[in-house]
Amino acid sequence: MAGKASKKQAQANVQALKQLHTVLGGVLSLVLLRLVFSSKKRWFWMVILHLPAAACTYMLEKNGRPRFDSSGHVVREGMDLAQKGLTEWMFDIVYLTLLADSGVVVFNTMKFWYVMLLVPVYIGYKLKGIAGPMLGGNNNARAPSESSTAPAAETKSKRQAKREKNGDKVRYKYK
């Protein structure tokens, strides 16, 4: 029973990495077949445009791959590849790259790579949501003049008002 959670996470990580490498291998082999007769300029751009996905794949592989000892016991389960946040964003970058590669394979155009412009826009949106309240971007705060004119009764919930009303009553008598 000991280590069941780490074994479960290690198995999930192995499955996620296997799925990622299977999809990557299939799409990239089709891209290479399409690029066999292409110009050097197109090869250059494909290498440059694949660098972010290669970096993300490397980080996912390095940090998410579990390590086992010779008897098959989990030594290190790796970071959880199903977690939200940066790990999810790395998977998104890889999948957006595969989407752009699909456009290259099917339509023989590099215009699908414009979808990668969404990555910095999305990161900016997420950072605004995280850093906005810290930098004073809280739009829900009232101006000082508005808060002084608002009655205090409006700020209390119904539950608070009911508790204050019934607070002085004795409910139980003990003998």
Short mmCIF file of C-alpha atoms in Angstrom, two decimals:
data_model
loop_
_atom_site.label_atom_id
_atom_site.label_comp_id
_atom_site.label_asym_id
_atom_site.label_seq_id
_atom_site.Cartn_x
_atom_site.Cartn_y
_atom_site.Cartn_z
CA MET A 1 0.00 0.00 0.00
CA ALA A 2 2.91 2.33 0.68
CA GLY A 3 3.69 4.62 -2.23
CA LYS A 4 0.42 3.97 -4.04
CA ALA A 5 0.01 7.66 -4.93
CA SER A 6 3.53 7.91 -6.33
CA LYS A 7 3.01 4.73 -8.36
CA LYS A 8 -0.24 6.09 -9.72
CA GLN A 9 1.35 9.42 -10.65
CA ALA A 10 4.33 7.67 -12.25
CA GLN A 11 2.00 5.55 -14.38
CA ALA A 12 -0.05 8.60 -15.40
CA ASN A 13 3.15 10.45 -16.35
CA VAL A 14 4.40 7.54 -18.43
CA GLN A 15 1.03 7.38 -20.22
CA ALA A 16 0.97 11.15 -20.87
CA LEU A 17 4.52 11.17 -22.23
CA LYS A 18 3.83 8.13 -24.41
CA GLN A 19 0.78 9.84 -25.90
CA LEU A 20 2.73 13.08 -26.46
CA HIS A 21 5.61 11.29 -28.20
CA THR A 22 3.27 9.22 -30.34
CA VAL A 23 1.45 12.29 -31.64
CA LEU A 24 4.70 14.23 -32.06
CA GLY A 25 6.32 11.39 -33.97
CA GLY A 26 3.40 10.96 -36.33
CA VAL A 27 2.94 14.61 -37.20
CA LEU A 28 6.65 15.41 -37.43
CA SER A 29 7.27 12.45 -39.75
CA LEU A 30 4.55 13.77 -42.06
CA VAL A 31 6.10 17.24 -41.93
CA LEU A 32 9.51 15.82 -42.82
CA LEU A 33 7.99 13.97 -45.77
CA ARG A 34 6.40 17.23 -46.94
CA LEU A 35 9.64 19.18 -46.51
CA VAL A 36 11.89 16.74 -48.38
CA PHE A 37 11.63 18.74 -51.59
CA SER A 38 11.34 22.19 -50.00
CA SER A 39 13.75 25.09 -50.12
CA LYS A 40 16.44 25.77 -47.52
CA LYS A 41 14.56 28.88 -46.44
CA ARG A 42 11.53 26.81 -45.46
CA TRP A 43 13.73 24.32 -43.59
CA PHE A 44 15.32 27.21 -41.69
CA TRP A 45 11.94 28.62 -40.64
CA MET A 46 10.62 25.21 -39.63
CA VAL A 47 13.62 24.66 -37.36
CA ILE A 48 13.28 28.13 -35.81
CA LEU A 49 9.53 27.76 -35.30
CA HIS A 50 9.92 24.35 -33.65
CA LEU A 51 12.37 25.58 -30.99
CA PRO A 52 9.69 26.55 -28.39
CA ALA A 53 7.93 23.20 -28.77
CA ALA A 54 11.25 21.36 -28.55
CA ALA A 55 12.12 23.24 -25.36
CA CYS A 56 8.70 22.49 -23.85
CA THR A 57 8.91 18.82 -24.81
CA TYR A 58 12.38 18.59 -23.28
CA MET A 59 11.21 20.17 -20.02
CA LEU A 60 8.16 17.90 -19.84
CA GLU A 61 10.32 14.85 -20.51
CA LYS A 62 13.08 15.80 -18.08
CA ASN A 63 10.80 16.75 -15.20
CA GLY A 64 7.90 14.38 -15.79
CA ARG A 65 9.61 11.07 -16.63
CA PRO A 66 9.55 8.78 -13.59
CA ARG A 67 12.61 6.78 -12.57
CA PHE A 68 12.45 3.17 -11.53
CA ASP A 69 15.06 0.98 -9.86
CA SER A 70 16.12 -2.43 -11.13
CA SER A 71 13.29 -4.20 -9.31
CA GLY A 72 10.64 -1.91 -10.79
CA HIS A 73 9.97 0.25 -7.73
CA VAL A 74 9.46 3.95 -8.18
CA VAL A 75 12.55 5.95 -7.21
CA ARG A 76 11.23 9.32 -8.41
CA GLU A 77 7.72 9.78 -9.78
CA GLY A 78 8.45 13.06 -11.59
CA MET A 79 6.33 16.17 -11.45
CA ASP A 80 2.63 15.78 -12.02
CA LEU A 81 1.99 16.33 -15.74
CA ALA A 82 -1.74 16.75 -15.16
CA GLN A 83 -1.36 19.85 -13.01
CA LYS A 84 -2.59 23.28 -14.01
CA GLY A 85 -0.38 26.25 -14.70
CA LEU A 86 2.98 26.16 -16.44
CA THR A 87 2.82 22.46 -17.25
CA GLU A 88 -0.52 22.91 -18.96
CA TRP A 89 0.85 25.87 -20.92
CA MET A 90 3.80 23.79 -22.14
CA PHE A 91 1.43 21.14 -23.44
CA ASP A 92 -0.59 23.90 -25.13
CA ILE A 93 2.50 25.23 -26.92
CA VAL A 94 3.36 21.74 -28.17
CA TYR A 95 -0.20 21.15 -29.39
CA LEU A 96 -0.35 24.54 -31.11
CA THR A 97 2.89 23.65 -32.89
CA LEU A 98 1.33 20.38 -34.01
CA LEU A 99 -1.72 22.29 -35.26
CA ALA A 100 0.53 24.55 -37.33
CA ASP A 101 2.39 21.49 -38.62
CA SER A 102 -0.92 19.97 -39.68
CA GLY A 103 -1.55 23.05 -41.80
CA VAL A 104 1.86 22.62 -43.41
CA VAL A 105 1.14 18.96 -44.17
CA VAL A 106 -2.42 19.32 -45.42
CA PHE A 107 -2.37 22.71 -47.16
CA ASN A 108 1.38 23.14 -47.85
CA THR A 109 1.36 26.65 -46.40
CA MET A 110 3.23 28.25 -43.53
CA LYS A 111 0.33 30.57 -42.71
CA PHE A 112 -0.92 28.25 -39.99
CA TRP A 113 2.12 29.28 -37.98
CA TYR A 114 0.39 32.61 -37.29
CA VAL A 115 -1.58 30.73 -34.64
CA MET A 116 1.60 30.84 -32.54
CA LEU A 117 1.06 34.60 -32.17
CA LEU A 118 -1.72 33.66 -29.76
CA VAL A 119 0.83 32.37 -27.23
CA PRO A 120 2.22 35.77 -26.13
CA VAL A 121 -1.31 37.22 -26.17
CA TYR A 122 -2.55 34.44 -23.90
CA ILE A 123 0.45 34.78 -21.57
CA GLY A 124 -0.17 38.53 -21.33
CA TYR A 125 -3.82 37.89 -20.52
CA LYS A 126 -2.89 35.43 -17.78
CA LEU A 127 -0.23 37.73 -16.32
CA LYS A 128 -2.69 40.63 -16.28
CA GLY A 129 -5.09 38.49 -14.28
CA ILE A 130 -2.34 37.53 -11.83
CA ALA A 131 -0.46 40.82 -11.53
CA GLY A 132 -3.36 43.23 -12.11
CA PRO A 133 -4.66 43.31 -8.53
CA MET A 134 -1.09 43.67 -7.21
CA LEU A 135 -0.44 46.69 -9.43
CA GLY A 136 -3.63 48.50 -8.44
CA GLY A 137 -5.79 47.35 -11.29
CA ASN A 138 -8.66 46.25 -9.06
CA ASN A 139 -11.82 47.67 -10.66
CA ASN A 140 -14.12 46.40 -7.91
CA ALA A 141 -12.79 48.80 -5.28
CA ARG A 142 -15.00 51.78 -4.54
CA ALA A 143 -13.79 55.32 -4.42
CA PRO A 144 -13.44 56.72 -0.87
CA SER A 145 -16.38 59.10 -1.35
CA GLU A 146 -18.69 56.29 -2.45
CA SER A 147 -17.81 54.01 0.46
CA SER A 148 -18.56 56.68 3.09
CA THR A 149 -22.08 57.31 1.76
CA ALA A 150 -23.01 53.61 1.58
CA PRO A 151 -24.92 52.44 4.65
CA ALA A 152 -23.35 49.74 6.76
CA ALA A 153 -26.49 47.57 6.63
CA GLU A 154 -25.97 46.83 2.94
CA THR A 155 -22.59 45.29 3.57
CA LYS A 156 -23.98 42.65 5.93
CA SER A 157 -25.30 39.46 4.52
CA LYS A 158 -28.67 38.08 5.50
CA ARG A 159 -26.97 35.44 7.60
CA GLN A 160 -24.98 38.03 9.55
CA ALA A 161 -28.07 40.15 10.16
CA LYS A 162 -30.02 37.12 11.39
CA ARG A 163 -27.23 36.09 13.75
CA GLU A 164 -27.04 39.59 15.21
CA LYS A 165 -30.82 39.66 15.66
CA ASN A 166 -30.95 36.26 17.39
CA GLY A 167 -27.64 36.61 19.19
CA ASP A 168 -29.08 37.74 22.56
CA LYS A 169 -31.67 34.99 22.87
CA VAL A 170 -31.00 32.03 25.11
CA ARG A 171 -31.67 28.86 23.22
CA TYR A 172 -30.81 26.13 25.72
CA LYS A 173 -31.09 25.98 29.47
CA TYR A 174 -28.90 23.55 31.30
CA LYS A 175 -29.77 22.29 34.76
#
